[in-house]
PDB file of C-alpha atoms in Angstrom:
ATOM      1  CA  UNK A 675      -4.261 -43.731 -51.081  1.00 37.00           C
ATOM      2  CA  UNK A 676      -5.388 -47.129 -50.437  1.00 35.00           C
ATOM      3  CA  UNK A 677      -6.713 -48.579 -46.915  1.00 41.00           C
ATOM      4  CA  UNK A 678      -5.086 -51.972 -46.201  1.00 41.00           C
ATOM      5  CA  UNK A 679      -8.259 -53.438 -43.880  1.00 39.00           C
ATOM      6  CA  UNK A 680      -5.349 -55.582 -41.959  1.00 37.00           C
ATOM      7  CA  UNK A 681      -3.324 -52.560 -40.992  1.00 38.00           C
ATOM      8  CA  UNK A 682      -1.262 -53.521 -37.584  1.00 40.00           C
ATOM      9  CA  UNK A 683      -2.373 -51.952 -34.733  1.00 40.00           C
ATOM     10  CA  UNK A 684       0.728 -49.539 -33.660  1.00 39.00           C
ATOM     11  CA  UNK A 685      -0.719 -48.710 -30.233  1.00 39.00           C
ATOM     12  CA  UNK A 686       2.126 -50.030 -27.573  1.00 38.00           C
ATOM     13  CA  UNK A 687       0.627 -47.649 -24.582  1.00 38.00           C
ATOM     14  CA  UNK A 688      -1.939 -48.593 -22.262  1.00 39.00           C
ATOM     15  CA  UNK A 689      -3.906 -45.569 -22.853  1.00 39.00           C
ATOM     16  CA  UNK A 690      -4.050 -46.387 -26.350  1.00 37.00           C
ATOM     17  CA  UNK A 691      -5.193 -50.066 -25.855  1.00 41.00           C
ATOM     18  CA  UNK A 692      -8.081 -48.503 -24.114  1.00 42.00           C
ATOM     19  CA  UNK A 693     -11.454 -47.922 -25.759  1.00 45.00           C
ATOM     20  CA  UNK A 694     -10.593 -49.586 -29.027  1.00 53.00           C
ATOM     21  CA  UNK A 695     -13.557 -48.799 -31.524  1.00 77.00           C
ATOM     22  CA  UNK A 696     -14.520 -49.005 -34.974  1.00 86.00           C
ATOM     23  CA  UNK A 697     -13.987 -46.197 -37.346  1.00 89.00           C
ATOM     24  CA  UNK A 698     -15.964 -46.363 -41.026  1.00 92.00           C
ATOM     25  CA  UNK A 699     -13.873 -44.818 -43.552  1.00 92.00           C
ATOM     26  CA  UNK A 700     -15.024 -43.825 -46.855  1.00 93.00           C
ATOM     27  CA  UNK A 701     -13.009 -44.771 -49.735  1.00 86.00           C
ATOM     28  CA  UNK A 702     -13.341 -45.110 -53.812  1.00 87.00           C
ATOM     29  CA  UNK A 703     -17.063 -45.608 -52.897  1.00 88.00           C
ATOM     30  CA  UNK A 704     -16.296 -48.654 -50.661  1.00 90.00           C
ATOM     31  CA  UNK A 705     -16.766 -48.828 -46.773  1.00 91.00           C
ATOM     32  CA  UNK A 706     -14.081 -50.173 -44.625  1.00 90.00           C
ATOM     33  CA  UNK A 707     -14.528 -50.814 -40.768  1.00 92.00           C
ATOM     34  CA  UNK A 708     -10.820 -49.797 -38.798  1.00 91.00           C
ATOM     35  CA  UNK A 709      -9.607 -49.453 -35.574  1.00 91.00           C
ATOM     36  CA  UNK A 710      -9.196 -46.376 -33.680  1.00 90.00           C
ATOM     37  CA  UNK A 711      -5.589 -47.254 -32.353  1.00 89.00           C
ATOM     38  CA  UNK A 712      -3.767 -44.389 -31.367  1.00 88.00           C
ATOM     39  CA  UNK A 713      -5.026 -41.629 -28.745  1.00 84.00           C
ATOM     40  CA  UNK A 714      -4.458 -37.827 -30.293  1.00 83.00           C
ATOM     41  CA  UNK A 715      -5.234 -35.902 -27.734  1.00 79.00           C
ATOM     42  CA  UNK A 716      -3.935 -38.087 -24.740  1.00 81.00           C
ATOM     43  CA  UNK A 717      -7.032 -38.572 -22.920  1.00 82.00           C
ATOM     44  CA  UNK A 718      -7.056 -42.179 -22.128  1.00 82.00           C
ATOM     45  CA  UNK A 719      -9.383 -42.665 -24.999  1.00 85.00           C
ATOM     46  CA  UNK A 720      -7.941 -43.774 -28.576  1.00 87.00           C
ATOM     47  CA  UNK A 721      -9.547 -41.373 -30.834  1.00 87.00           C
ATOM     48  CA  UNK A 722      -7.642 -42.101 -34.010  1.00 92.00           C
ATOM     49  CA  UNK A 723      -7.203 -45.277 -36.558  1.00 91.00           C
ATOM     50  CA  UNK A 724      -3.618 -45.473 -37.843  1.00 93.00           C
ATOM     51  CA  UNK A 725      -3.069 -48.365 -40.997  1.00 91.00           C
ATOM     52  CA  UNK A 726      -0.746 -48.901 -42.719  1.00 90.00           C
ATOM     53  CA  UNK A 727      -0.574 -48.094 -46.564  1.00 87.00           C
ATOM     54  CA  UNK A 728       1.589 -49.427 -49.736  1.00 88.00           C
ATOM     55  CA  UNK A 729       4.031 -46.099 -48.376  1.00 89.00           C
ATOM     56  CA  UNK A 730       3.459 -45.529 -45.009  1.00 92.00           C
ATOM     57  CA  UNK A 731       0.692 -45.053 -43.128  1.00 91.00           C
ATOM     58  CA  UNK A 732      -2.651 -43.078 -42.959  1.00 93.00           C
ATOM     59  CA  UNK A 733      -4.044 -41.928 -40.255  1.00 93.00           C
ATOM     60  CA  UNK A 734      -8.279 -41.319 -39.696  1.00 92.00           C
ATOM     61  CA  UNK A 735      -9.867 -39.538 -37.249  1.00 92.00           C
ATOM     62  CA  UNK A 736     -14.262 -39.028 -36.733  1.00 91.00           C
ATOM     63  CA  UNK A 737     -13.996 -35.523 -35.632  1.00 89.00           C
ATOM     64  CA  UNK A 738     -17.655 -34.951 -35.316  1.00 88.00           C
ATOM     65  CA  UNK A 739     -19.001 -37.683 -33.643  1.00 86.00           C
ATOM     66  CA  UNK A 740     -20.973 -39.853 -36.385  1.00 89.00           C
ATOM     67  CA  UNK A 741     -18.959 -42.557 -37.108  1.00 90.00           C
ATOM     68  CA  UNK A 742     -17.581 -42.184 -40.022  1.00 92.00           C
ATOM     69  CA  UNK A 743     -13.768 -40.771 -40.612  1.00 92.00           C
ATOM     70  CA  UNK A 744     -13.928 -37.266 -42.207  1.00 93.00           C
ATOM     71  CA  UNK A 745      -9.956 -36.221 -41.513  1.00 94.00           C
ATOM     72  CA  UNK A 746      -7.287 -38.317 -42.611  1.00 93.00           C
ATOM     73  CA  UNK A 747      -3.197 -37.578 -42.951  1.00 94.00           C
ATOM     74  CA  UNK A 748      -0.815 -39.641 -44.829  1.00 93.00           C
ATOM     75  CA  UNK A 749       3.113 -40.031 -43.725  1.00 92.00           C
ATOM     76  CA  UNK A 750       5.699 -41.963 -45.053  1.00 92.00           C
ATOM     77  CA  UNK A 751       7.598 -44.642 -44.140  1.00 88.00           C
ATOM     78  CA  UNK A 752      10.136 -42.123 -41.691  1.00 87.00           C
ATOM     79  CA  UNK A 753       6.926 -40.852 -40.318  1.00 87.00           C
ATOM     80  CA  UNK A 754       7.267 -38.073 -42.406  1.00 90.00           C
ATOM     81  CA  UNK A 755       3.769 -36.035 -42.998  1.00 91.00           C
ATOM     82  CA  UNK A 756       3.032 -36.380 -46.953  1.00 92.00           C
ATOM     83  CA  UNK A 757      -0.688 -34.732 -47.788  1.00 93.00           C
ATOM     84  CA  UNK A 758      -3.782 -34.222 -45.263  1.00 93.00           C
ATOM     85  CA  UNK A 759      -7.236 -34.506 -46.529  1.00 94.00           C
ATOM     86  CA  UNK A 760     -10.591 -34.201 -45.357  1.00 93.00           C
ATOM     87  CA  UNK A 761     -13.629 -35.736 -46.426  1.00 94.00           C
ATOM     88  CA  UNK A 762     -16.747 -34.414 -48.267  1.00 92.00           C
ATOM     89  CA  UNK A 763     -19.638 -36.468 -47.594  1.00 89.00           C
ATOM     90  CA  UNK A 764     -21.819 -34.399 -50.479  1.00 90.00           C
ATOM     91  CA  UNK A 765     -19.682 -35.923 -53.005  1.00 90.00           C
ATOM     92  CA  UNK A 766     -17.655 -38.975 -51.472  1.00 91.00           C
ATOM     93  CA  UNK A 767     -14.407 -37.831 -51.955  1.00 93.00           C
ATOM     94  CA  UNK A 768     -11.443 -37.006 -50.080  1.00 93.00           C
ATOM     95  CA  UNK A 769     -10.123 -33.321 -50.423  1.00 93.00           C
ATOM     96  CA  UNK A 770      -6.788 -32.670 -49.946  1.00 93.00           C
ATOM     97  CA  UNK A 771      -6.330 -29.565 -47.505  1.00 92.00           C
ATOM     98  CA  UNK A 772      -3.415 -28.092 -45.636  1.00 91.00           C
ATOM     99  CA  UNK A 773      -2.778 -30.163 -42.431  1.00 87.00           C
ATOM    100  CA  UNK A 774      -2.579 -27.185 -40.475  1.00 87.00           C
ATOM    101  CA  UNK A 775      -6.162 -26.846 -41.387  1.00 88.00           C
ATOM    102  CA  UNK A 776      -7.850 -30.112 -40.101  1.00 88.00           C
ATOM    103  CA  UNK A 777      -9.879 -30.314 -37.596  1.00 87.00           C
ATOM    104  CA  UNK A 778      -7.942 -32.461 -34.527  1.00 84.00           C
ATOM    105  CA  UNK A 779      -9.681 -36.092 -32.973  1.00 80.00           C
ATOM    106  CA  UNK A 780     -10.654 -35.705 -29.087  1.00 71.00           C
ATOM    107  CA  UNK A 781     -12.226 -37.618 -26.765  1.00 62.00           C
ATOM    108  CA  UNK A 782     -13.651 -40.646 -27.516  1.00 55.00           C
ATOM    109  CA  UNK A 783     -13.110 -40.306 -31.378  1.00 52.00           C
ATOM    110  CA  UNK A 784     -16.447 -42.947 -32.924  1.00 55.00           C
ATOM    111  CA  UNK A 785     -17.462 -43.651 -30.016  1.00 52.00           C
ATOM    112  CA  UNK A 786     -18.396 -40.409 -29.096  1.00 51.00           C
ATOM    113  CA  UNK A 787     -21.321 -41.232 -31.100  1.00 47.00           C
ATOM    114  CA  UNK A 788     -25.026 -39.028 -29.785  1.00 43.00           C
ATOM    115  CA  UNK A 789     -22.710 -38.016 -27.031  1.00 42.00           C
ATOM    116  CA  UNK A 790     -20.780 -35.315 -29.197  1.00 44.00           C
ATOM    117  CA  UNK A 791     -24.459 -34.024 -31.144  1.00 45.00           C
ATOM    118  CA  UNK A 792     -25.675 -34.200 -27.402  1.00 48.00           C
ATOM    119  CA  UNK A 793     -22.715 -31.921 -26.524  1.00 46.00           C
ATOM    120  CA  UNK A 794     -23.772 -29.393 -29.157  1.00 48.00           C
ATOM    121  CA  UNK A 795     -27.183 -29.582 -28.228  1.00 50.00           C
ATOM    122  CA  UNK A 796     -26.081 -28.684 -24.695  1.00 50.00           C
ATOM    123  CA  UNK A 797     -23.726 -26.092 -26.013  1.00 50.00           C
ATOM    124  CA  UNK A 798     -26.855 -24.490 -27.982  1.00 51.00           C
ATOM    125  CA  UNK A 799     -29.422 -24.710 -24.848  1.00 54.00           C
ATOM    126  CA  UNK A 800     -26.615 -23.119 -22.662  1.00 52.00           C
ATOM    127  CA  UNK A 801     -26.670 -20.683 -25.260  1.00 49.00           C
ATOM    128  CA  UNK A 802     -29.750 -20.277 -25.233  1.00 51.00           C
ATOM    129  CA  UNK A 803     -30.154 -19.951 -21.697  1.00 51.00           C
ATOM    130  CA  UNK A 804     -27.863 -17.213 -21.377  1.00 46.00           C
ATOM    131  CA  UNK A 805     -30.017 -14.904 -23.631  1.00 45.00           C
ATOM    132  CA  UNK A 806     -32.968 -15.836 -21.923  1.00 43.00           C
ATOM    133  CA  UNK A 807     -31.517 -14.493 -18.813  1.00 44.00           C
ATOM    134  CA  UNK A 808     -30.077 -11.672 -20.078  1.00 44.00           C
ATOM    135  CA  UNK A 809     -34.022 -10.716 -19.851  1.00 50.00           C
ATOM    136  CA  UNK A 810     -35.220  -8.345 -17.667  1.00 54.00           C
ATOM    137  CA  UNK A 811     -38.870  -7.724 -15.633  1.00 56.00           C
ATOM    138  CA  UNK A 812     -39.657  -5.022 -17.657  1.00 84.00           C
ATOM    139  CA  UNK A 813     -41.458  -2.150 -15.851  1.00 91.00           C
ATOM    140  CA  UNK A 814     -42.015  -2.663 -11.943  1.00 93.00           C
ATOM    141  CA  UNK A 815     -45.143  -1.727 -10.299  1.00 92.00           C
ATOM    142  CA  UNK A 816     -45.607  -0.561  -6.523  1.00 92.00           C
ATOM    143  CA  UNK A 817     -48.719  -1.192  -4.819  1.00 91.00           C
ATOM    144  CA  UNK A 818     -48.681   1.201  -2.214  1.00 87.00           C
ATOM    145  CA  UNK A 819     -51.224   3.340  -0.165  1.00 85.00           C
ATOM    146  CA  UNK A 820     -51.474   5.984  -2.002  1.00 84.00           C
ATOM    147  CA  UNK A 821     -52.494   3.471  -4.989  1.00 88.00           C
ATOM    148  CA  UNK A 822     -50.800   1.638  -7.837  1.00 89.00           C
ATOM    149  CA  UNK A 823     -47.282   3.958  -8.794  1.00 89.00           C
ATOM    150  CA  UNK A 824     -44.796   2.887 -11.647  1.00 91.00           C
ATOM    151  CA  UNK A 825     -41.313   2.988 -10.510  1.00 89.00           C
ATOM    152  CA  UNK A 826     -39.802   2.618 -13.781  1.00 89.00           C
ATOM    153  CA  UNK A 827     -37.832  -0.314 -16.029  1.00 91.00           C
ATOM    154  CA  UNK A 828     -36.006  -3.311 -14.354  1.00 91.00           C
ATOM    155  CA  UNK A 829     -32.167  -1.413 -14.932  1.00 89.00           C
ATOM    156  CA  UNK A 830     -30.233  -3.619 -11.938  1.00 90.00           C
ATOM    157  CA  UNK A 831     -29.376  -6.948 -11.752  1.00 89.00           C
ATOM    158  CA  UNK A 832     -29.416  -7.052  -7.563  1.00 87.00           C
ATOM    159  CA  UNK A 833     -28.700 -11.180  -7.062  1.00 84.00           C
ATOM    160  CA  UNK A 834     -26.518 -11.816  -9.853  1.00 85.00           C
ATOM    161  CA  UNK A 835     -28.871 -14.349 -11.457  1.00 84.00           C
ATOM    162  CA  UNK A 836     -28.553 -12.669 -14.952  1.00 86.00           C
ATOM    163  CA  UNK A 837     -32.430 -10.578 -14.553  1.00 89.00           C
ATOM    164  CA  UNK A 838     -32.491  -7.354 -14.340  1.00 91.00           C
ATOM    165  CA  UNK A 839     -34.856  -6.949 -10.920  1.00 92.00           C
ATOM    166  CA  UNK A 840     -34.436  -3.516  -9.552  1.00 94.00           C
ATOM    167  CA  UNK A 841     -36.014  -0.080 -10.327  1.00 92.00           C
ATOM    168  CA  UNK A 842     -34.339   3.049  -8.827  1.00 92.00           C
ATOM    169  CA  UNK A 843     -35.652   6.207  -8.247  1.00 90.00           C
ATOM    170  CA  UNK A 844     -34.941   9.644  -7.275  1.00 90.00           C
ATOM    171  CA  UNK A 845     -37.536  12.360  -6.477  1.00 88.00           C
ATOM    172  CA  UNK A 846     -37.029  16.047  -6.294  1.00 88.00           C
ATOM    173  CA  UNK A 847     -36.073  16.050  -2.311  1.00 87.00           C
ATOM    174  CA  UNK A 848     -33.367  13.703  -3.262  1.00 88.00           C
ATOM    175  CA  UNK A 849     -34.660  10.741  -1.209  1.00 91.00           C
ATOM    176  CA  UNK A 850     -34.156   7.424  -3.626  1.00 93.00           C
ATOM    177  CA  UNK A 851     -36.239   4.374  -3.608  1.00 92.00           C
ATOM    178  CA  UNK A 852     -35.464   0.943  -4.915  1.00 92.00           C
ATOM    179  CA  UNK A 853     -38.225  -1.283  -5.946  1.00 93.00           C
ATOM    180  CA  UNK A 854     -36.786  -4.911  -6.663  1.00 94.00           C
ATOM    181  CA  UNK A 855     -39.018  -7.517  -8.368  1.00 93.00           C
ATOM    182  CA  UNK A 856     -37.598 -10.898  -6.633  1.00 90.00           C
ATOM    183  CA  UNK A 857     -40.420 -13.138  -8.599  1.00 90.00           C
ATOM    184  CA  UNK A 858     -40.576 -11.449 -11.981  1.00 88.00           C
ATOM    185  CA  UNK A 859     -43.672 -10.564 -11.903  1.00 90.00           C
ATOM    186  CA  UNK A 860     -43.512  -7.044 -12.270  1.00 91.00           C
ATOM    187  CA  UNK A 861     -44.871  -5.952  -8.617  1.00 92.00           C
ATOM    188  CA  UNK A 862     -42.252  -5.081  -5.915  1.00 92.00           C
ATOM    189  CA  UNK A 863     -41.557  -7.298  -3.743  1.00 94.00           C
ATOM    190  CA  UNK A 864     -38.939  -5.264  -1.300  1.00 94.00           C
ATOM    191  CA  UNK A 865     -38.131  -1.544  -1.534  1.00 92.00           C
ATOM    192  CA  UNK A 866     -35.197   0.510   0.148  1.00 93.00           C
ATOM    193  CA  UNK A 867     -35.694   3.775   0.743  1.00 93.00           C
ATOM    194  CA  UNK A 868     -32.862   6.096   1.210  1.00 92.00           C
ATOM    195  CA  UNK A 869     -33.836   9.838   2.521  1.00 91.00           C
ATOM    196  CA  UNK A 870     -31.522  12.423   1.615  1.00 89.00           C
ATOM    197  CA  UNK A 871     -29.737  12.498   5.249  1.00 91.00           C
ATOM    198  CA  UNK A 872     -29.053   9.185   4.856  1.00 89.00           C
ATOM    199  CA  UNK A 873     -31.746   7.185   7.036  1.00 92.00           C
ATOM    200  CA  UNK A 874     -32.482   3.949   5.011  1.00 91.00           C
ATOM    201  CA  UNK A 875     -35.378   1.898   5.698  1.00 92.00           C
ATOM    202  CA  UNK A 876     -35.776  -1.680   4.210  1.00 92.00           C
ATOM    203  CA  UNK A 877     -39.524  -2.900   3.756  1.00 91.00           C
ATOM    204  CA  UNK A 878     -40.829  -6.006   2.172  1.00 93.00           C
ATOM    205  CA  UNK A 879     -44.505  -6.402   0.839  1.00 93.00           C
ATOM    206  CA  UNK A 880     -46.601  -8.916   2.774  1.00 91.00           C
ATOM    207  CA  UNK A 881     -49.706  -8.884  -0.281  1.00 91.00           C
ATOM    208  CA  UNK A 882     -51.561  -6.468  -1.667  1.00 89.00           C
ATOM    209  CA  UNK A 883     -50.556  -2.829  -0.711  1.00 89.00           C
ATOM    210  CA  UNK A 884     -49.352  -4.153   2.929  1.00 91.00           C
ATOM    211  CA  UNK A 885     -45.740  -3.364   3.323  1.00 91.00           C
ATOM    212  CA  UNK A 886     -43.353  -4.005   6.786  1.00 91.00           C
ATOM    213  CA  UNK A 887     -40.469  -2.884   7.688  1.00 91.00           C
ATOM    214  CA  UNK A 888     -37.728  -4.967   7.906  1.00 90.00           C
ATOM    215  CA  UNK A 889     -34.630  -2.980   8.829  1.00 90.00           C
ATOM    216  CA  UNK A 890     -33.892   0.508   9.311  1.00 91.00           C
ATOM    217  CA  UNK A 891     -30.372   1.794   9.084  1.00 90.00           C
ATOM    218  CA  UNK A 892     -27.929   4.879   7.905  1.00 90.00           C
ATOM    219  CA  UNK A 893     -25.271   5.551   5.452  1.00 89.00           C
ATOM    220  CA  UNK A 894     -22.574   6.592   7.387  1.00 88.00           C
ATOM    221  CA  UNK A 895     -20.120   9.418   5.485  1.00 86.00           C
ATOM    222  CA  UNK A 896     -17.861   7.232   3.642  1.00 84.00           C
ATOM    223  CA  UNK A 897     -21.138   5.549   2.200  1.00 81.00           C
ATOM    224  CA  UNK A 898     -21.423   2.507   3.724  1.00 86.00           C
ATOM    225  CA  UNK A 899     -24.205   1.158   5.384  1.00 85.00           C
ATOM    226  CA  UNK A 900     -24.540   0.484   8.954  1.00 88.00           C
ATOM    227  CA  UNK A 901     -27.862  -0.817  10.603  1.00 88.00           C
ATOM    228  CA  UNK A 902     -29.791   0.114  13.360  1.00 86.00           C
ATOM    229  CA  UNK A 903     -32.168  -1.753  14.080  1.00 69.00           C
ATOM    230  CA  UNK A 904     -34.135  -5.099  12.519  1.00 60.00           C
ATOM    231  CA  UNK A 905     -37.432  -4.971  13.909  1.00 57.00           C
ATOM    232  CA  UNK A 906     -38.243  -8.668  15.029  1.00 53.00           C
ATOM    233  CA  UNK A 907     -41.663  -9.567  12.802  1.00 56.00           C
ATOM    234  CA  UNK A 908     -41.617  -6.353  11.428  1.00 52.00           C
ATOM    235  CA  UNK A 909     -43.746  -3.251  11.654  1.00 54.00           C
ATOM    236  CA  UNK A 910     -46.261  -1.626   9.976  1.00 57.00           C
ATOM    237  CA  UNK A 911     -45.288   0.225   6.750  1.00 54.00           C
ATOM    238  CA  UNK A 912     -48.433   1.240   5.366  1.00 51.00           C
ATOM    239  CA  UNK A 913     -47.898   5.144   6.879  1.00 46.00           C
ATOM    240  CA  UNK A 914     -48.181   7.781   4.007  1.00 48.00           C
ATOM    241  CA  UNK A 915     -44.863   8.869   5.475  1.00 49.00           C
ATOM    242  CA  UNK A 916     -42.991   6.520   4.103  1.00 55.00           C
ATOM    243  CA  UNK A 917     -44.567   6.580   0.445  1.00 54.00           C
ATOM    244  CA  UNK A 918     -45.212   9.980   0.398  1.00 50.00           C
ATOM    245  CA  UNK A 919     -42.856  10.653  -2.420  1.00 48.00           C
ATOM    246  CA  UNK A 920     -43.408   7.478  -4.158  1.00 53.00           C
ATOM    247  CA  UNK A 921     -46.251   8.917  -6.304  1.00 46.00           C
TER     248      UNK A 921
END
């Protein structure tokens, strides 16, 4: 293969006449400057550099962003595809590899430039981001009353935010308490408790072992909830009635 640095420029759509760039290709140890002519993928933005060769035409595409052409495909003169090739920067040659193989051009082919190693470090902080939120608080706390109680590990993910927040427990008389950490700090912040018969009562802490009620409702028979009242400033929820059980 041989690069022919006047190659016509066989772009006759507008789309392709937009964001014409140069494209550094690698070849015999010499550096030739082309022009991303042709648009691959269609996107308005031409992303590959099609010249024309001694028996047909080559075409070179940057697929990662740096500049330099690292995927080229030779056709003949009928347009015919002839070899593909791909190219190995650790020892400056072309390798010939199965078309079907090669990575594809997209976007804004050179010009992509930082903005496709700025994609990846998106793709990797994303990444990251995700993992770090598939955290959880770790053990809640509960300062109540009766003192200090651990309700348990962070198992429920209440606000969909990707933390686990929510401790849930059950004591012997079957009434269940939830304890969710809304701050991640690892002290309550709001509890439901849910008697046996049903009652629920909704309390939120107010600092320190201070707790008021917010809400008080039922669960009616087919399990949903239905409230009855939502005390306006709240009252008092610092009776040992309420955390008997949560010892």
């Amino acid at each position: 293969m041989y690069v022919d640095e006047h190659g016509d420029d066989t772009s006759t759509t507008p789309e392709a006449d937009s964001g014409n760039d140069e494209l550094t290709v690698e070849m015999d140890g010499e550096s030739y400057e082309v022009e991303e002519n042709e648009d691959f993928d269609r996107d308005g933005h031409n992303d590959t550099a099609v010249v024309e060769t001694e028996d047909g035409y080559i075409a070179f595409a940057d697929t990662d962003g740096d500049g330099t052409a690292d995927v080229a495909v030779e056709f003949d003169q009928d347009g015919n595809v002839v070899a593909g090739a791909e190219y190995d920067e650790a020892s400056g040659e072309w390798v010939e590899e199965d078309v079907k193989s090669l990575p594809t051009p997209s976007g804004d082919g050179a010009d992509e430039g930082d903005s496709g190693r700025d994609r990846q470090a998106s793709d990797t902080d994303d990444k990251n981001d995700r993992e770090t939120d598939d955290r959880d608080s770790g053990t809640i706390t509960v300062d109540t009353p009766n003192g200090e109680v651990t309700a348990g590990e962070a198992e429920y993910d209440t606000d969909g935010d990707g933390v686990k927040d929510t401790a849930i427990v059950t004591d012997d008389d079957g009434t269940t308490y939830a304890f969710t950490d809304t701050d991640h700090d690892g002290t309550a912040d709001t509890a439901v408790v849910i008697e046996a018969d049903g009652d629920v009562t909704v309390a939120e802490n107010t600092g320190g072992d201070d707790w008021k009620v917010v809400e008080e409702g039922h669960l009616n028979p087919d399990g949903t909830y239905e409230s009855d009242s939502r005390p306006t400033g709240g009252t008092d929820a610092s009776s040992d009635e309420l955390w008997a059980d949560a010892k």
